[in-house]
Coordinates of C-alpha atoms in Angstrom, one line a residue:
M120 CA 0.0 0.0 0.0
L121 CA 1.0 3.6 -0.4
D122 CA 2.4 5.6 2.5
Q123 CA -0.8 7.5 3.0
D124 CA -2.5 4.2 3.9
W125 CA -0.4 3.8 7.0
E126 CA -3.2 5.1 9.3
T127 CA -5.6 2.5 7.9
L128 CA -3.0 -0.3 8.5
A129 CA -2.4 1.0 12.0
E130 CA -6.2 1.0 12.8
L131 CA -6.4 -2.6 11.5
A132 CA -3.6 -3.6 13.8
R133 CA -5.3 -2.0 16.8
S134 CA -8.6 -3.7 16.0
A135 CA -6.7 -7.0 16.0
G136 CA -5.4 -6.3 19.4
R137 CA -1.8 -5.9 18.3
P138 CA 0.4 -2.9 19.1
A139 CA 1.4 -0.7 16.2
S140 CA 4.4 1.6 16.5
M141 CA 4.2 4.8 14.5
Q142 CA 7.9 4.6 13.5
G143 CA 7.2 3.1 10.1
P144 CA 5.4 0.4 8.2
E145 CA 8.1 -2.1 8.6
A146 CA 7.5 -2.3 12.3
L147 CA 4.0 -3.8 11.9
A148 CA 3.5 -7.2 13.5
G149 CA 1.2 -10.1 12.7
P150 CA -1.0 -10.6 9.5
V151 CA -1.2 -6.9 8.8
G152 CA 2.5 -6.5 8.9
R153 CA 3.1 -9.5 6.7
L154 CA 0.4 -8.2 4.3
H155 CA 2.1 -4.9 4.1
A156 CA 5.5 -6.6 3.6
L157 CA 4.1 -8.6 0.6
H158 CA 2.8 -5.4 -0.8
R159 CA 6.3 -3.8 -0.4
I160 CA 7.9 -6.8 -2.1
M161 CA 5.4 -6.6 -5.0
Q162 CA 5.9 -2.9 -5.3
A163 CA 9.7 -3.3 -5.5
A164 CA 9.3 -6.0 -8.1
T165 CA 7.0 -4.0 -10.3
R166 CA 8.5 -0.5 -9.8
S167 CA 11.9 -1.3 -11.3
L168 CA 13.5 -4.0 -13.4
N169 CA 16.8 -3.2 -11.9
L170 CA 17.6 -6.6 -10.2
D171 CA 20.0 -5.3 -7.6
E172 CA 17.7 -2.5 -6.5
M173 CA 14.8 -4.9 -6.2
L174 CA 16.7 -7.5 -4.2
T175 CA 18.1 -4.9 -1.8
T176 CA 14.6 -3.7 -1.0
V177 CA 13.2 -7.3 -0.6
V178 CA 15.8 -8.5 1.9
R179 CA 15.4 -5.4 4.0
V180 CA 11.6 -5.7 4.1
L181 CA 11.7 -9.4 4.9
R182 CA 14.3 -9.1 7.7
Q183 CA 12.3 -6.4 9.4
T184 CA 9.0 -8.3 9.0
V185 CA 10.2 -11.7 10.2
D186 CA 12.5 -10.1 12.8
V187 CA 15.7 -12.0 12.1
D188 CA 19.3 -10.9 12.2
V189 CA 20.1 -11.6 8.6
C190 CA 18.1 -12.0 5.4
S191 CA 20.0 -12.9 2.2
I192 CA 19.3 -14.1 -1.3
F193 CA 21.5 -16.5 -3.3
L194 CA 21.0 -16.6 -7.1
Y195 CA 21.7 -19.8 -9.1
D196 CA 24.1 -19.6 -12.1
Q197 CA 23.3 -22.4 -14.4
A198 CA 26.5 -22.0 -16.4
T199 CA 28.7 -22.7 -13.4
G200 CA 26.2 -24.7 -11.2
T201 CA 26.8 -22.5 -8.2
L202 CA 24.8 -20.3 -5.8
T203 CA 26.2 -16.7 -5.3
L204 CA 25.3 -14.3 -2.6
R205 CA 23.5 -11.4 -4.4
A206 CA 21.8 -9.4 -1.7
T207 CA 22.0 -9.3 2.1
D208 CA 20.6 -7.2 5.0
G209 CA 21.4 -7.3 8.6
I210 CA 24.6 -8.0 10.7
N211 CA 26.2 -10.3 8.1
P212 CA 29.6 -8.9 7.3
H213 CA 29.8 -10.6 3.9
P214 CA 29.1 -8.3 1.0
P215 CA 27.1 -9.5 -2.1
G216 CA 29.2 -11.6 -4.4
S217 CA 31.7 -12.7 -1.7
V218 CA 30.1 -16.1 -0.9
T219 CA 29.7 -18.8 -3.5
L220 CA 28.2 -22.3 -2.8
P221 CA 28.1 -25.4 -5.0
L222 CA 24.7 -27.1 -5.3
G223 CA 24.1 -29.4 -2.4
V224 CA 26.6 -27.8 0.0
G225 CA 25.2 -26.4 3.3
I226 CA 21.6 -26.0 4.2
T227 CA 21.3 -23.4 1.5
G228 CA 22.7 -25.9 -1.1
Q229 CA 20.4 -28.6 0.2
A230 CA 17.3 -26.4 -0.2
A231 CA 18.3 -25.7 -3.8
V232 CA 18.8 -29.3 -4.7
T233 CA 15.6 -30.6 -3.0
Q234 CA 13.6 -27.4 -3.9
Q235 CA 12.0 -27.8 -0.5
V236 CA 11.9 -25.4 2.5
L237 CA 14.5 -26.4 5.0
V238 CA 14.0 -25.2 8.6
A239 CA 16.9 -25.6 11.0
A240 CA 16.0 -24.3 14.4
D241 CA 19.3 -25.7 15.7
A242 CA 21.4 -24.9 12.6
P243 CA 24.9 -26.0 13.9
N244 CA 23.6 -29.5 14.5
H245 CA 21.9 -29.9 11.2
P246 CA 23.4 -32.6 9.0
A247 CA 24.0 -30.2 6.1
Y248 CA 25.3 -27.3 8.2
L249 CA 28.2 -25.4 6.8
D250 CA 30.4 -23.4 9.1
Y251 CA 29.7 -20.0 7.7
P252 CA 29.3 -17.2 8.4
H253 CA 30.0 -16.0 12.0
V254 CA 29.5 -12.7 13.8
N255 CA 32.2 -12.1 16.3
N256 CA 33.1 -15.8 16.3
R257 CA 29.4 -16.7 17.1
P258 CA 27.6 -18.9 14.6
F259 CA 24.0 -18.4 13.6
A260 CA 21.7 -20.5 15.7
S261 CA 18.6 -20.8 13.5
Q262 CA 18.2 -20.8 9.7
V263 CA 15.3 -21.0 7.2
S264 CA 16.2 -21.6 3.5
V265 CA 13.3 -21.2 1.0
P266 CA 14.0 -22.2 -2.7
L267 CA 13.2 -19.7 -5.4
T268 CA 11.8 -21.6 -8.4
A269 CA 10.7 -20.6 -11.9
R270 CA 7.3 -21.3 -13.2
A271 CA 8.7 -24.0 -15.5
P272 CA 9.0 -27.4 -13.8
G273 CA 12.4 -27.9 -12.2
G274 CA 13.6 -24.3 -12.9
L275 CA 15.8 -23.1 -10.0
L276 CA 16.4 -19.4 -9.6
G277 CA 18.0 -19.2 -6.2
V278 CA 17.5 -19.5 -2.4
L279 CA 16.1 -17.1 0.2
N280 CA 17.8 -17.4 3.6
L281 CA 16.8 -16.0 7.0
M282 CA 19.2 -16.4 10.0
S283 CA 19.0 -15.7 13.7
L284 CA 21.8 -15.5 16.2
E285 CA 19.4 -16.7 18.9
R286 CA 17.7 -20.0 18.7
R287 CA 14.1 -19.6 17.6
E288 CA 11.2 -21.6 16.2
F289 CA 9.5 -20.4 13.1
T290 CA 5.7 -20.6 13.1
P291 CA 3.6 -22.1 10.4
E292 CA 2.2 -18.7 9.6
E293 CA 5.8 -17.3 9.2
L294 CA 6.8 -20.2 6.9
S295 CA 3.7 -19.8 4.8
F296 CA 4.4 -16.1 4.5
L297 CA 8.0 -16.8 3.5
E298 CA 6.8 -19.3 0.8
T299 CA 4.4 -16.7 -0.5
A300 CA 7.1 -14.0 -0.5
A301 CA 9.5 -16.4 -2.3
G302 CA 6.8 -16.9 -5.0
E303 CA 6.6 -13.2 -5.6
I304 CA 10.4 -12.9 -5.6
S305 CA 10.7 -15.7 -8.1
I306 CA 8.2 -14.0 -10.5
A307 CA 10.2 -10.8 -10.1
L308 CA 13.5 -12.6 -10.8
E309 CA 12.0 -14.2 -14.0
N310 CA 10.8 -10.9 -15.2
A311 CA 14.2 -9.3 -14.5
Q312 CA 15.9 -12.2 -16.4
L313 CA 13.6 -11.9 -19.3
Y314 CA 14.2 -8.1 -19.4
R315 CA 17.9 -8.6 -19.3
Q316 CA 17.8 -11.2 -22.0
T317 CA 15.6 -8.9 -24.2
D318 CA 17.9 -6.0 -23.5
E319 CA 20.9 -8.1 -24.4
E320 CA 19.3 -9.3 -27.6
L321 CA 18.3 -5.7 -28.5
R322 CA 21.8 -4.5 -27.9
R323 CA 23.1 -7.4 -30.0
R324 CA 20.8 -6.5 -32.8
I325 CA 21.8 -2.8 -32.6
A326 CA 25.4 -3.8 -32.7
Q327 CA 24.8 -6.0 -35.8
L328 CA 23.0 -3.1 -37.5
E329 CA 25.9 -0.8 -36.6
L330 CA 28.3 -3.3 -38.2
L331 CA 26.2 -3.3 -41.4
Q332 CA 26.2 0.4 -41.4
Q333 CA 30.0 0.5 -41.0
L334 CA 30.3 -1.9 -43.9
W335 CA 28.1 0.2 -46.1
R336 CA 30.1 3.3 -45.3
A337 CA 33.3 1.5 -46.0
I338 CA 32.0 0.4 -49.4
A339 CA 31.4 4.0 -50.2
S340 CA 34.8 5.0 -49.1
T341 CA 37.1 2.4 -50.7
L342 CA 37.4 0.4 -53.9
D343 CA 40.7 -1.3 -53.0
L344 CA 39.9 -5.0 -53.1
Q345 CA 42.4 -6.2 -50.6
Q346 CA 41.4 -3.6 -48.0
L347 CA 37.8 -4.4 -48.7
L348 CA 38.3 -8.1 -48.1
E349 CA 40.0 -7.5 -44.8
L350 CA 37.1 -5.3 -43.7
I351 CA 34.5 -7.9 -44.7
S352 CA 36.4 -10.7 -42.9
T353 CA 36.7 -8.7 -39.7
K354 CA 33.0 -7.6 -39.7
A355 CA 31.7 -11.1 -40.6
I356 CA 33.4 -12.6 -37.6
A357 CA 32.0 -9.9 -35.3
L358 CA 28.5 -10.0 -36.8
A359 CA 28.1 -13.8 -36.5
N360 CA 30.3 -14.2 -33.3
A361 CA 32.3 -16.8 -35.3
Q362 CA 35.8 -18.1 -34.8
A363 CA 37.1 -17.5 -38.3
V364 CA 36.1 -16.8 -41.9
V365 CA 37.1 -18.0 -45.4
I366 CA 35.9 -16.3 -48.5
Y367 CA 35.7 -17.9 -52.0
R368 CA 35.0 -16.3 -55.4
R369 CA 33.8 -17.8 -58.6
P370 CA 35.7 -16.0 -61.4
R371 CA 33.6 -14.8 -64.3
S372 CA 36.1 -16.1 -66.8
R373 CA 36.3 -19.5 -65.1
P374 CA 32.8 -20.2 -63.6
A375 CA 33.6 -23.8 -62.9
E376 CA 36.4 -23.0 -60.5
L377 CA 36.6 -21.5 -57.0
E378 CA 39.3 -19.0 -56.1
L379 CA 40.3 -18.3 -52.4
L380 CA 39.9 -14.6 -51.8
A381 CA 40.6 -14.3 -48.1
Q382 CA 40.9 -16.3 -44.9
S383 CA 41.5 -15.6 -41.2
P384 CA 45.0 -16.1 -39.9
E385 CA 43.5 -18.8 -37.6
V386 CA 42.8 -21.1 -40.5
A387 CA 45.6 -20.1 -42.8
G388 CA 47.8 -23.0 -41.7
V389 CA 45.1 -25.7 -41.3
G390 CA 45.9 -27.3 -44.7
A391 CA 44.2 -29.0 -47.5
P392 CA 41.5 -31.2 -45.7
L393 CA 39.6 -28.1 -44.4
D394 CA 40.0 -26.3 -47.7
E395 CA 38.6 -29.3 -49.6
A396 CA 35.7 -29.7 -47.2
L397 CA 34.9 -26.0 -47.5
R398 CA 35.0 -26.0 -51.3
A399 CA 32.6 -28.9 -51.4
V400 CA 30.2 -26.9 -49.2
V401 CA 30.6 -23.7 -51.2
A402 CA 29.9 -25.6 -54.5
R403 CA 26.6 -26.8 -53.1
V404 CA 25.8 -23.2 -51.8
L405 CA 26.5 -21.6 -55.2
D406 CA 24.6 -24.3 -57.1
E407 CA 21.5 -24.2 -54.8
G408 CA 21.7 -20.5 -54.1
R409 CA 21.1 -20.9 -50.3
A410 CA 22.9 -20.9 -47.0
I411 CA 24.1 -24.3 -45.7
W412 CA 24.9 -25.2 -42.1
Q413 CA 27.2 -28.3 -41.8
R414 CA 29.4 -29.9 -39.2
L415 CA 32.7 -30.9 -40.7
E416 CA 33.5 -33.9 -38.4
G417 CA 36.9 -34.6 -39.9
S418 CA 38.0 -31.0 -39.5
G419 CA 36.7 -30.4 -36.0
A420 CA 34.6 -27.4 -37.0
A421 CA 31.1 -26.4 -38.1
V422 CA 30.6 -24.1 -41.1
Y423 CA 27.8 -21.7 -42.0
S424 CA 28.3 -20.9 -45.7
L425 CA 26.2 -18.1 -47.3
P426 CA 26.2 -17.1 -51.0
M427 CA 27.3 -13.6 -52.0
I428 CA 24.7 -12.6 -54.6
T429 CA 24.5 -9.5 -56.7
G430 CA 21.7 -8.5 -59.0
R431 CA 23.4 -10.4 -61.8
R432 CA 25.1 -13.5 -60.4
A433 CA 26.6 -15.2 -57.3
V434 CA 30.1 -13.9 -57.1
G435 CA 31.2 -16.3 -54.3
A436 CA 30.5 -17.5 -50.8
V437 CA 31.4 -16.6 -47.2
C438 CA 32.2 -19.5 -44.9
L439 CA 31.8 -18.7 -41.2
L440 CA 33.6 -21.3 -38.9
F441 CA 32.3 -22.2 -35.5
P442 CA 33.2 -24.9 -32.8
L443 CA 32.0 -28.3 -33.7
D444 CA 29.4 -28.3 -31.0
A445 CA 28.0 -24.8 -31.8
E446 CA 24.4 -24.2 -32.8
E447 CA 23.4 -22.8 -36.2
P448 CA 23.2 -18.9 -36.2
S449 CA 19.7 -17.8 -35.2
Q450 CA 19.6 -14.6 -37.2
P451 CA 20.4 -15.5 -40.8
Q452 CA 18.6 -12.4 -42.2
L453 CA 21.3 -10.0 -41.1
L454 CA 24.0 -12.3 -42.3
H455 CA 22.3 -12.6 -45.7
A456 CA 22.1 -8.8 -45.9
F457 CA 25.7 -8.6 -45.0
T458 CA 26.9 -11.1 -47.6
D459 CA 24.8 -9.5 -50.3
T460 CA 26.3 -6.1 -49.5
A461 CA 29.7 -7.7 -49.5
A462 CA 29.0 -9.2 -52.9
I463 CA 28.2 -5.8 -54.3
A464 CA 31.3 -4.3 -52.8
I465 CA 33.6 -7.0 -54.2
E466 CA 32.1 -6.8 -57.6
N467 CA 32.4 -3.0 -57.6
A468 CA 36.1 -3.3 -56.5
E469 CA 36.7 -5.8 -59.3
L470 CA 35.1 -3.6 -62.0
Y471 CA 37.0 -0.6 -60.7
D472 CA 40.3 -2.6 -60.9
E473 CA 39.5 -3.7 -64.4
A474 CA 38.6 -0.2 -65.4
R475 CA 41.8 1.1 -63.9
R476 CA 43.9 -1.4 -65.8
G477 CA 42.0 -0.6 -69.0
L478 CA 42.6 3.1 -68.4
S479 CA 46.3 2.5 -67.9
R480 CA 46.5 0.6 -71.2
A481 CA 44.6 3.4 -73.0
S482 CA 46.7 6.1 -71.4
A483 CA 49.9 4.3 -72.5
L484 CA 48.5 4.1 -76.1
L485 CA 47.4 7.7 -76.0
R486 CA 50.8 8.9 -74.8
E487 CA 52.5 6.9 -77.6
L488 CA 50.0 8.6 -80.0
H489 CA 50.9 12.1 -78.8
H490 CA 54.6 11.2 -79.0
R491 CA 54.2 10.2 -82.7
V492 CA 52.1 13.2 -83.6
R493 CA 54.7 15.5 -81.9
N494 CA 57.5 13.8 -84.0
N495 CA 55.5 14.3 -87.2
L496 CA 54.8 17.9 -86.4
Q497 CA 58.5 18.5 -85.7
T498 CA 59.3 16.9 -89.1
V499 CA 56.8 19.2 -90.8
A500 CA 58.2 22.3 -89.0
A501 CA 61.8 21.3 -90.0
L502 CA 60.8 21.0 -93.7
L503 CA 59.0 24.4 -93.6
S504 CA 62.0 26.0 -91.8
L505 CA 64.3 24.6 -94.6
Q506 CA 61.9 25.9 -97.2
A507 CA 61.8 29.3 -95.6
R508 CA 65.6 29.7 -95.6
R509 CA 65.6 29.1 -99.4
A510 CA 62.4 31.1 -100.2
A511 CA 62.0 34.6 -101.5
P512 CA 61.8 37.4 -98.8
E513 CA 58.1 38.0 -99.6
V514 CA 57.1 34.4 -98.6
R515 CA 59.7 33.8 -95.9
E516 CA 57.6 35.5 -93.1
P517 CA 54.4 33.5 -93.7
L518 CA 56.5 30.3 -93.7
Q519 CA 58.1 31.3 -90.4
E520 CA 54.7 32.0 -88.9
A521 CA 53.5 28.6 -89.9
V522 CA 56.6 27.0 -88.3
S523 CA 55.9 28.9 -85.1
R524 CA 52.3 27.7 -85.0
I525 CA 53.3 24.1 -85.6
R526 CA 55.9 24.3 -82.9
S527 CA 53.2 25.5 -80.5
L528 CA 51.2 22.4 -81.2
T529 CA 54.2 20.2 -80.6
I530 CA 54.5 21.8 -77.1
V531 CA 51.0 20.6 -76.2
H532 CA 51.8 17.1 -77.4
D533 CA 55.0 17.2 -75.3
L534 CA 53.1 18.2 -72.2
L535 CA 50.4 15.6 -72.8
S536 CA 52.7 12.7 -73.6
G537 CA 54.7 13.3 -70.4
H538 CA 52.0 14.2 -67.9
D539 CA 48.3 13.7 -67.1
L540 CA 46.4 13.0 -70.3
E541 CA 43.3 14.6 -68.9
G542 CA 44.8 18.1 -69.1
T543 CA 47.5 20.5 -68.2
S544 CA 47.9 23.8 -66.4
I545 CA 47.8 27.1 -68.3
E546 CA 51.0 28.3 -66.5
A547 CA 53.1 25.3 -67.6
L548 CA 51.7 25.7 -71.2
A549 CA 52.3 29.5 -71.3
R550 CA 55.9 29.2 -69.9
T551 CA 56.8 26.6 -72.6
V552 CA 55.2 28.5 -75.5
T553 CA 56.6 31.9 -74.5
T554 CA 60.1 30.4 -74.2
E555 CA 59.9 28.9 -77.6
V556 CA 58.5 32.1 -79.3
V557 CA 61.1 34.4 -77.7
H558 CA 64.0 32.1 -78.6
T559 CA 62.7 31.8 -82.2
L560 CA 62.3 35.5 -82.8
C561 CA 65.1 36.9 -80.7
G562 CA 67.6 34.1 -80.6
D563 CA 70.1 34.4 -77.7
E564 CA 69.7 38.3 -77.7
P565 CA 68.3 39.1 -74.3
R566 CA 66.4 42.3 -75.4
I567 CA 62.9 41.0 -74.5
Q568 CA 62.3 40.1 -70.9
W569 CA 59.3 37.9 -70.3
S570 CA 57.4 36.5 -67.3
V571 CA 54.5 34.1 -66.6
S572 CA 52.4 34.3 -63.4
G573 CA 48.9 33.9 -62.0
D574 CA 46.5 31.3 -60.5
E575 CA 46.7 27.5 -61.1
V576 CA 44.1 26.8 -63.7
V577 CA 43.9 23.4 -65.3
V578 CA 42.4 22.9 -68.9
S579 CA 41.6 19.9 -71.0
A580 CA 43.8 18.6 -73.8
R581 CA 41.4 20.2 -76.4
Q582 CA 41.6 23.6 -74.8
A583 CA 45.4 23.3 -74.2
T584 CA 45.8 22.9 -78.0
I585 CA 43.7 26.1 -78.7
L586 CA 45.5 28.1 -76.0
A587 CA 48.9 27.1 -77.4
L588 CA 48.0 28.6 -80.8
L589 CA 46.5 31.7 -79.2
L590 CA 49.6 32.3 -77.0
N591 CA 51.9 31.8 -79.9
E592 CA 49.9 34.3 -81.9
F593 CA 49.8 37.0 -79.1
V594 CA 53.4 36.7 -78.0
T595 CA 54.6 36.7 -81.6
N596 CA 52.6 39.9 -82.4
A597 CA 53.8 41.6 -79.2
I598 CA 57.4 41.1 -80.2
R599 CA 57.1 41.7 -83.9
H600 CA 54.7 44.6 -84.0
G601 CA 55.2 46.1 -80.5
F602 CA 59.0 46.7 -80.7
N603 CA 61.3 48.0 -83.4
E604 CA 64.3 45.9 -84.5
G605 CA 66.8 45.7 -81.6
E606 CA 64.5 47.5 -79.2
K607 CA 64.2 46.3 -75.6
G608 CA 60.9 45.6 -73.7
T609 CA 58.9 43.2 -71.7
V610 CA 56.1 40.7 -72.3
A611 CA 54.0 39.4 -69.4
V612 CA 51.6 36.5 -69.5
R613 CA 49.1 36.3 -66.6
C614 CA 46.3 34.0 -65.8
R615 CA 43.7 34.4 -63.0
R616 CA 40.2 33.2 -61.9
E617 CA 37.1 35.2 -62.0
G618 CA 34.4 33.0 -60.6
N619 CA 33.8 30.1 -63.1
W620 CA 35.8 31.9 -65.7
A621 CA 39.5 31.8 -66.5
V622 CA 41.2 35.0 -67.8
L623 CA 44.4 34.9 -69.8
E624 CA 46.2 38.1 -70.6
V625 CA 49.4 38.9 -72.7
E626 CA 50.7 42.4 -72.0
D627 CA 53.7 44.1 -73.7
T628 CA 55.4 47.5 -73.1
G629 CA 55.6 48.2 -76.8
H630 CA 54.4 51.1 -79.0
G631 CA 50.7 50.0 -79.0
L632 CA 48.3 49.7 -81.9
P633 CA 47.4 52.5 -84.4
P634 CA 44.4 54.7 -83.3
S635 CA 42.4 53.4 -86.3
F636 CA 42.7 49.8 -85.2
D637 CA 39.4 47.9 -84.8
L638 CA 39.3 44.3 -83.8
R639 CA 36.0 43.6 -85.5
T640 CA 37.0 45.1 -88.9
S641 CA 40.6 43.9 -88.9
R642 CA 41.3 41.4 -91.8
G643 CA 44.7 40.2 -90.6
L644 CA 45.0 36.5 -90.8
G645 CA 46.4 36.2 -87.3
L646 CA 43.6 38.1 -85.7
Q647 CA 41.0 36.2 -87.7
I648 CA 42.5 33.0 -86.4
A649 CA 42.5 34.3 -82.8
R650 CA 38.9 35.5 -83.0
T651 CA 37.7 32.1 -84.4
L652 CA 39.7 30.0 -81.8
T653 CA 38.5 32.2 -78.9
E654 CA 34.7 32.7 -79.8
V655 CA 34.0 29.4 -81.6
D656 CA 36.4 26.8 -80.1
L657 CA 36.7 28.2 -76.6
R658 CA 33.2 29.8 -76.6
G659 CA 34.9 32.7 -74.9
Q660 CA 35.5 36.5 -75.3
L661 CA 38.5 38.3 -77.0
A662 CA 39.5 41.9 -76.2
I663 CA 42.5 44.0 -77.2
M664 CA 43.4 47.2 -75.3
S665 CA 46.2 49.5 -76.5
S666 CA 47.8 52.8 -75.3
D667 CA 51.1 54.6 -75.3
A668 CA 52.2 52.2 -72.5
G669 CA 51.7 49.1 -74.5
T670 CA 49.1 46.6 -75.6
T671 CA 47.1 44.0 -73.6
V672 CA 45.3 41.1 -75.2
R673 CA 42.7 39.4 -73.0
I674 CA 40.6 36.2 -73.5
R675 CA 37.9 35.0 -71.1
F676 CA 36.6 31.4 -71.2
I677 CA 35.3 28.6 -69.0
P678 CA 37.7 25.7 -68.6
D679 CA 36.4 22.2 -69.3
A680 CA 37.8 21.2 -65.9
P681 CA 35.9 22.9 -63.1
V682 CA 37.5 26.0 -61.7
P683 CA 36.8 26.7 -57.9
A684 CA 34.8 29.8 -57.5
A685 CA 36.6 32.7 -55.7
G686 CA 33.4 33.6 -53.9
E687 CA 29.7 33.1 -53.6
G688 CA 29.0 35.4 -56.5
A689 CA 30.6 33.3 -59.2
S690 CA 29.4 34.5 -62.6
A691 CA 27.4 32.2 -64.9
D692 CA 28.5 31.1 -68.4
P693 CA 26.5 33.4 -70.8
A694 CA 27.7 31.4 -73.7
R695 CA 25.9 28.3 -72.3
A696 CA 22.9 30.0 -70.9

């Protein structure tokens, strides 16, 4: 009953002719006190599923109700076959967990074996008496041991003990009360055990789901086959609580064979008999498309083999090894989800590995192609240079311009055949083209100082070819038309980012363009080529600014390779809008 019912209980006690102290409900004597004690026990059992908290309350209530010196509860551990002190109240100096008894030992052990209430009014002279425990070298005189049994027949949960330093006789009413209390305690113990088992199972399921989640994250983060197999092996053992794992694959090129992909170190040195037995099981698993549990008597192990199935085929099987006397895994659904996920991961890693090898072969062939094109272009440039030296003055300059453009193309093929085929940086391209043009036009005479600077901008191979021609054109025009013969000056090439755009500028300190110059109406071949390459091929914008301080040629375009925006306000591509 609740605390506010104390006055009602006290009144009942008075009407029964028994004294009732107002110090607390535990001090009630007789039937009303025992009724209240049962209520307290039931309340403790239903209020919390915390086993230690419940037992502590129970032993305290029972000791005060029956008026003994010590009340304790021993719980039975089926795995070890022992009784362990779990809760105690009174003058017993032994803390919980400090006393362990085998079944049948002492009055407590006898009560557990017989599952009968044992009453020892003269405990030291009882045949099953065990000389424990003492208080100030004084043994307990009387003891009652009540077995705690489960609802299932023969199910032992523990023993309830009550001890007194002074000899006393326990009345039939007290023994009946203790049996009733033991029944309530047994129900509470069963509920607590079921709760603990349910909680442990729930935690195990959560841990298994976390393992699956870790595997899925790992699949998304790595495509390295060896690293993936190590991860799958580790997680499979943890998920199934197995001893070891062996993974076999059925190669697509040889579907009749089985290839060993990975195995735990524990089974690496077992030898051929286990491998042959596992291969026989895996063959059945792949043929039947289902998991198989089998005890391998000759190998001293049990195996649970599951197929690894993708949407297209069975790529292999995972063999989980257990002790020979182990039971078949009880949660195959999670294991099937795990192996199917592992199958997808292994197939993706294999496809990635094949694609990488194919890309490596293609890259080697493409580099060889660029190398051969470069050699051919150099041959053409050498023939044109030879022709220019023998040609008349009026055709020598056009031939030299053609040679310069061809050499600009060879520079691109030099870069692509020796570096990343997917593209190159504008800075590396500009430095090489400018060096070639200045050396061709000025020789070893250091009258033109040049520089290349700016942001790191990567462009595709296609755009690199176009930019090489444009840079050759701009630097050539700056030197030829911006400076007189023998005159000194500077040429600066700069590249920068403007949002999604790349801006390339060639600036000289020459004389500048005539006031009548108009980019749109100019019919010069070089400028027509520059306009076409910029606006049509690069889909960009070309601008030329000139003054007494020199000339600046600027092109703006969007690289094929993404350029990180400098800020939130990156401009859009009007040419593609």
